[in-house]
């Protein structure tokens, strides 16, 4: 997948080696199935279980949002049923309560509400999505930054992206580049409101020691950069 999504990243391993390895694995699986067809059932169970576990780990936020939607739909149906009953008992309150219900709901979608029934799930989603991700950028380039933001939105579980630029000296060209990057990040922060995008400029050398310093300074693991 990295070879498809990030083709520009240099790598020592060639694509044909991966394809050859996958082909050999498939040949080995086919040989075992031909030798004993009953193993197909055990292989299917194992594959489904492993795939399910991996999917839960990678898409746990999506799973939690589905649970929130189901709970909201169920509780909304119950509330509507209870509302109709109370209207029959207290007819004098029907007009005011109906108006308040319309004001509260409006055009909001029921399955996206964060009520007290799903507060625990909502907090868990926030805990998963809160850790930030750092993206290092060298020059002010709208295309590169936009691709980075889209990649983070589609592949990473986070709501906080920090764009970091490291420059060695405060020359006029370096400061101009910093100002351009700051304006670009502010622009994309407005374009993608669901992803908070902040800009950090640091004077120094881009080296392993700098990565360690940033990790300790902002409390972000190195594998999140």
Short mmCIF file of C-alpha atoms in Angstrom, two decimals:
data_model
loop_
_atom_site.label_atom_id
_atom_site.label_comp_id
_atom_site.label_asym_id
_atom_site.label_seq_id
_atom_site.Cartn_x
_atom_site.Cartn_y
_atom_site.Cartn_z
CA UNK A 1 0.00 0.00 0.00
CA UNK A 2 2.85 2.38 0.71
CA UNK A 3 4.24 1.71 -2.76
CA UNK A 4 0.89 2.77 -4.22
CA UNK A 5 0.05 5.74 -1.97
CA UNK A 6 3.55 7.13 -1.48
CA UNK A 7 5.39 6.44 -4.71
CA UNK A 8 7.85 9.31 -4.25
CA UNK A 9 9.36 7.89 -1.04
CA UNK A 10 12.75 6.29 -1.83
CA UNK A 11 13.04 2.63 -0.87
CA UNK A 12 15.60 -0.13 -1.33
CA UNK A 13 13.09 -2.97 -1.75
CA UNK A 14 11.81 -3.38 -5.29
CA UNK A 15 8.19 -4.08 -6.13
CA UNK A 16 8.89 -7.37 -7.90
CA UNK A 17 10.29 -8.84 -4.66
CA UNK A 18 6.98 -8.19 -2.88
CA UNK A 19 4.98 -9.62 -5.76
CA UNK A 20 7.18 -12.71 -5.83
CA UNK A 21 6.74 -13.20 -2.09
CA UNK A 22 2.95 -12.90 -2.36
CA UNK A 23 2.94 -15.38 -5.24
CA UNK A 24 4.95 -17.92 -3.24
CA UNK A 25 2.60 -17.55 -0.27
CA UNK A 26 -0.43 -18.15 -2.50
CA UNK A 27 1.23 -21.22 -4.01
CA UNK A 28 1.90 -22.58 -0.51
CA UNK A 29 -1.72 -22.00 0.55
CA UNK A 30 -3.02 -23.65 -2.63
CA UNK A 31 -0.75 -26.67 -2.04
CA UNK A 32 -2.05 -27.13 1.50
CA UNK A 33 -5.66 -26.87 0.32
CA UNK A 34 -5.15 -29.47 -2.40
CA UNK A 35 -3.52 -31.81 0.10
CA UNK A 36 -6.33 -31.53 2.67
CA UNK A 37 -9.47 -29.57 1.65
CA UNK A 38 -10.71 -29.54 5.26
CA UNK A 39 -8.03 -26.99 6.08
CA UNK A 40 -9.95 -24.48 3.95
CA UNK A 41 -12.53 -24.12 6.71
CA UNK A 42 -9.90 -23.53 9.40
CA UNK A 43 -8.08 -21.08 7.15
CA UNK A 44 -11.31 -19.18 6.50
CA UNK A 45 -12.08 -18.94 10.24
CA UNK A 46 -8.55 -17.76 10.99
CA UNK A 47 -8.56 -15.23 8.17
CA UNK A 48 -11.96 -13.79 9.14
CA UNK A 49 -10.97 -13.49 12.81
CA UNK A 50 -7.65 -11.80 12.04
CA UNK A 51 -9.25 -9.48 9.51
CA UNK A 52 -11.98 -8.55 12.00
CA UNK A 53 -9.46 -7.74 14.74
CA UNK A 54 -7.31 -5.66 12.38
CA UNK A 55 -10.37 -3.83 11.09
CA UNK A 56 -11.47 -2.96 14.63
CA UNK A 57 -8.03 -1.58 15.42
CA UNK A 58 -7.77 0.50 12.24
CA UNK A 59 -11.40 1.67 12.11
CA UNK A 60 -12.23 1.83 15.82
CA UNK A 61 -13.46 5.42 15.50
CA UNK A 62 -15.85 4.40 12.71
CA UNK A 63 -17.12 1.48 14.82
CA UNK A 64 -17.71 3.79 17.80
CA UNK A 65 -19.57 6.28 15.61
CA UNK A 66 -21.80 3.46 14.31
CA UNK A 67 -22.59 2.50 17.90
CA UNK A 68 -23.40 6.14 18.69
CA UNK A 69 -25.72 6.32 15.67
CA UNK A 70 -27.54 3.13 16.71
CA UNK A 71 -27.96 4.30 20.32
CA UNK A 72 -29.19 7.73 19.21
CA UNK A 73 -31.75 6.24 16.83
CA UNK A 74 -33.04 3.83 19.48
CA UNK A 75 -33.26 6.46 22.22
CA UNK A 76 -34.86 8.96 19.82
CA UNK A 77 -37.64 6.49 18.98
CA UNK A 78 -38.27 5.94 22.67
CA UNK A 79 -38.33 9.68 23.37
CA UNK A 80 -40.80 10.27 20.56
CA UNK A 81 -43.07 7.55 21.94
CA UNK A 82 -42.85 9.04 25.42
CA UNK A 83 -43.53 12.51 24.04
CA UNK A 84 -46.78 11.46 22.39
CA UNK A 85 -48.02 9.80 25.60
CA UNK A 86 -47.25 12.83 27.73
CA UNK A 87 -49.05 15.03 25.21
CA UNK A 88 -52.25 13.07 25.73
CA UNK A 89 -51.99 13.37 29.51
CA UNK A 90 -51.04 17.06 29.56
CA UNK A 91 -52.72 18.68 26.51
CA UNK A 92 -51.98 22.16 27.82
CA UNK A 93 -48.22 21.52 27.48
CA UNK A 94 -48.26 20.10 23.95
CA UNK A 95 -47.75 23.39 22.14
CA UNK A 96 -44.81 24.61 24.26
CA UNK A 97 -43.09 21.23 24.33
CA UNK A 98 -43.45 20.79 20.58
CA UNK A 99 -41.91 24.20 19.96
CA UNK A 100 -39.00 23.43 22.27
CA UNK A 101 -38.45 20.10 20.53
CA UNK A 102 -38.32 21.78 17.13
CA UNK A 103 -35.93 24.40 18.41
CA UNK A 104 -33.67 21.78 19.92
CA UNK A 105 -33.61 19.41 16.94
CA UNK A 106 -33.97 21.73 13.96
CA UNK A 107 -32.30 20.16 10.95
CA UNK A 108 -29.74 18.31 13.06
CA UNK A 109 -29.34 14.64 12.23
CA UNK A 110 -30.44 12.39 15.08
CA UNK A 111 -27.62 9.88 14.73
CA UNK A 112 -24.91 12.53 15.16
CA UNK A 113 -26.05 13.96 18.50
CA UNK A 114 -23.85 13.62 21.55
CA UNK A 115 -26.34 12.99 24.33
CA UNK A 116 -25.71 11.64 27.78
CA UNK A 117 -26.47 8.11 26.52
CA UNK A 118 -23.36 8.18 24.34
CA UNK A 119 -21.13 10.47 26.39
CA UNK A 120 -18.74 7.64 27.26
CA UNK A 121 -18.33 6.65 23.60
CA UNK A 122 -17.86 10.29 22.59
CA UNK A 123 -15.15 10.77 25.20
CA UNK A 124 -13.41 7.61 24.00
CA UNK A 125 -13.44 8.91 20.41
CA UNK A 126 -11.90 12.17 21.59
CA UNK A 127 -9.19 10.29 23.50
CA UNK A 128 -8.33 8.34 20.34
CA UNK A 129 -8.39 11.39 18.06
CA UNK A 130 -6.69 13.94 20.34
CA UNK A 131 -3.02 12.87 19.93
CA UNK A 132 -1.51 15.19 17.29
CA UNK A 133 0.55 14.27 14.25
CA UNK A 134 3.55 16.28 13.06
CA UNK A 135 4.30 16.91 9.41
CA UNK A 136 7.67 18.41 8.52
CA UNK A 137 7.66 20.76 5.55
CA UNK A 138 10.65 22.37 3.86
CA UNK A 139 9.22 24.98 1.49
CA UNK A 140 5.95 26.82 1.04
CA UNK A 141 4.08 24.64 -1.42
CA UNK A 142 0.29 24.56 -1.51
CA UNK A 143 0.14 21.25 -3.38
CA UNK A 144 2.45 19.40 -1.00
CA UNK A 145 0.66 20.69 2.09
CA UNK A 146 -2.74 19.86 0.65
CA UNK A 147 -1.63 16.31 -0.16
CA UNK A 148 -0.29 15.93 3.38
CA UNK A 149 -3.57 17.10 4.90
CA UNK A 150 -5.61 14.78 2.69
CA UNK A 151 -3.33 11.87 3.56
CA UNK A 152 -3.75 12.55 7.29
CA UNK A 153 -7.52 12.85 6.97
CA UNK A 154 -7.85 9.58 5.05
CA UNK A 155 -5.25 7.43 6.80
CA UNK A 156 -4.60 8.74 10.32
CA UNK A 157 -6.84 8.82 13.40
CA UNK A 158 -6.33 12.38 14.58
CA UNK A 159 -8.03 15.76 14.70
CA UNK A 160 -4.82 17.74 15.28
CA UNK A 161 -2.13 18.25 12.63
CA UNK A 162 0.97 20.29 13.42
CA UNK A 163 3.01 21.52 10.49
CA UNK A 164 6.63 22.06 11.53
CA UNK A 165 9.28 23.95 9.57
CA UNK A 166 12.93 23.87 10.66
CA UNK A 167 15.32 26.49 9.31
CA UNK A 168 19.03 26.92 10.16
CA UNK A 169 19.44 30.72 10.13
CA UNK A 170 17.23 33.80 10.20
CA UNK A 171 17.99 35.05 6.72
CA UNK A 172 15.50 37.21 4.78
CA UNK A 173 14.63 34.31 2.49
CA UNK A 174 14.13 31.94 5.44
CA UNK A 175 11.85 34.41 7.23
CA UNK A 176 9.88 34.99 4.03
CA UNK A 177 9.43 31.24 3.70
CA UNK A 178 8.23 31.04 7.33
CA UNK A 179 5.67 33.79 6.75
CA UNK A 180 4.42 32.11 3.58
CA UNK A 181 4.06 28.79 5.39
CA UNK A 182 2.21 30.47 8.25
CA UNK A 183 -0.32 31.96 5.83
CA UNK A 184 -0.73 28.64 4.01
CA UNK A 185 -1.41 26.73 7.23
CA UNK A 186 -3.91 29.37 8.36
CA UNK A 187 -5.66 29.04 4.99
CA UNK A 188 -5.93 25.25 5.16
CA UNK A 189 -7.08 25.46 8.76
CA UNK A 190 -10.13 27.30 7.42
CA UNK A 191 -10.55 25.02 4.40
CA UNK A 192 -10.58 21.84 6.54
CA UNK A 193 -12.39 22.85 9.75
CA UNK A 194 -12.68 19.27 11.06
CA UNK A 195 -8.88 18.99 11.20
CA UNK A 196 -7.12 21.51 13.41
CA UNK A 197 -3.94 22.60 11.62
CA UNK A 198 -1.26 24.61 13.45
CA UNK A 199 2.11 25.90 12.30
CA UNK A 200 5.40 25.77 14.22
CA UNK A 201 8.71 27.22 13.04
CA UNK A 202 11.90 26.12 14.81
CA UNK A 203 15.40 27.42 14.28
CA UNK A 204 18.01 24.66 14.20
CA UNK A 205 19.32 21.72 12.23
CA UNK A 206 17.06 18.95 10.98
CA UNK A 207 18.71 15.97 12.65
CA UNK A 208 17.83 13.12 15.06
CA UNK A 209 18.61 15.31 18.08
CA UNK A 210 16.02 17.82 16.88
CA UNK A 211 13.42 15.07 16.54
CA UNK A 212 14.07 13.97 20.12
CA UNK A 213 13.83 17.56 21.34
CA UNK A 214 10.48 18.09 19.59
CA UNK A 215 9.20 14.80 20.98
CA UNK A 216 10.05 15.83 24.57
CA UNK A 217 9.01 19.45 24.09
CA UNK A 218 5.49 18.76 22.80
CA UNK A 219 4.95 15.28 24.24
CA UNK A 220 4.56 13.62 20.84
CA UNK A 221 6.02 10.22 20.03
CA UNK A 222 8.58 10.03 17.24
CA UNK A 223 6.43 7.56 15.29
CA UNK A 224 3.71 10.23 15.08
CA UNK A 225 5.95 12.49 12.99
#
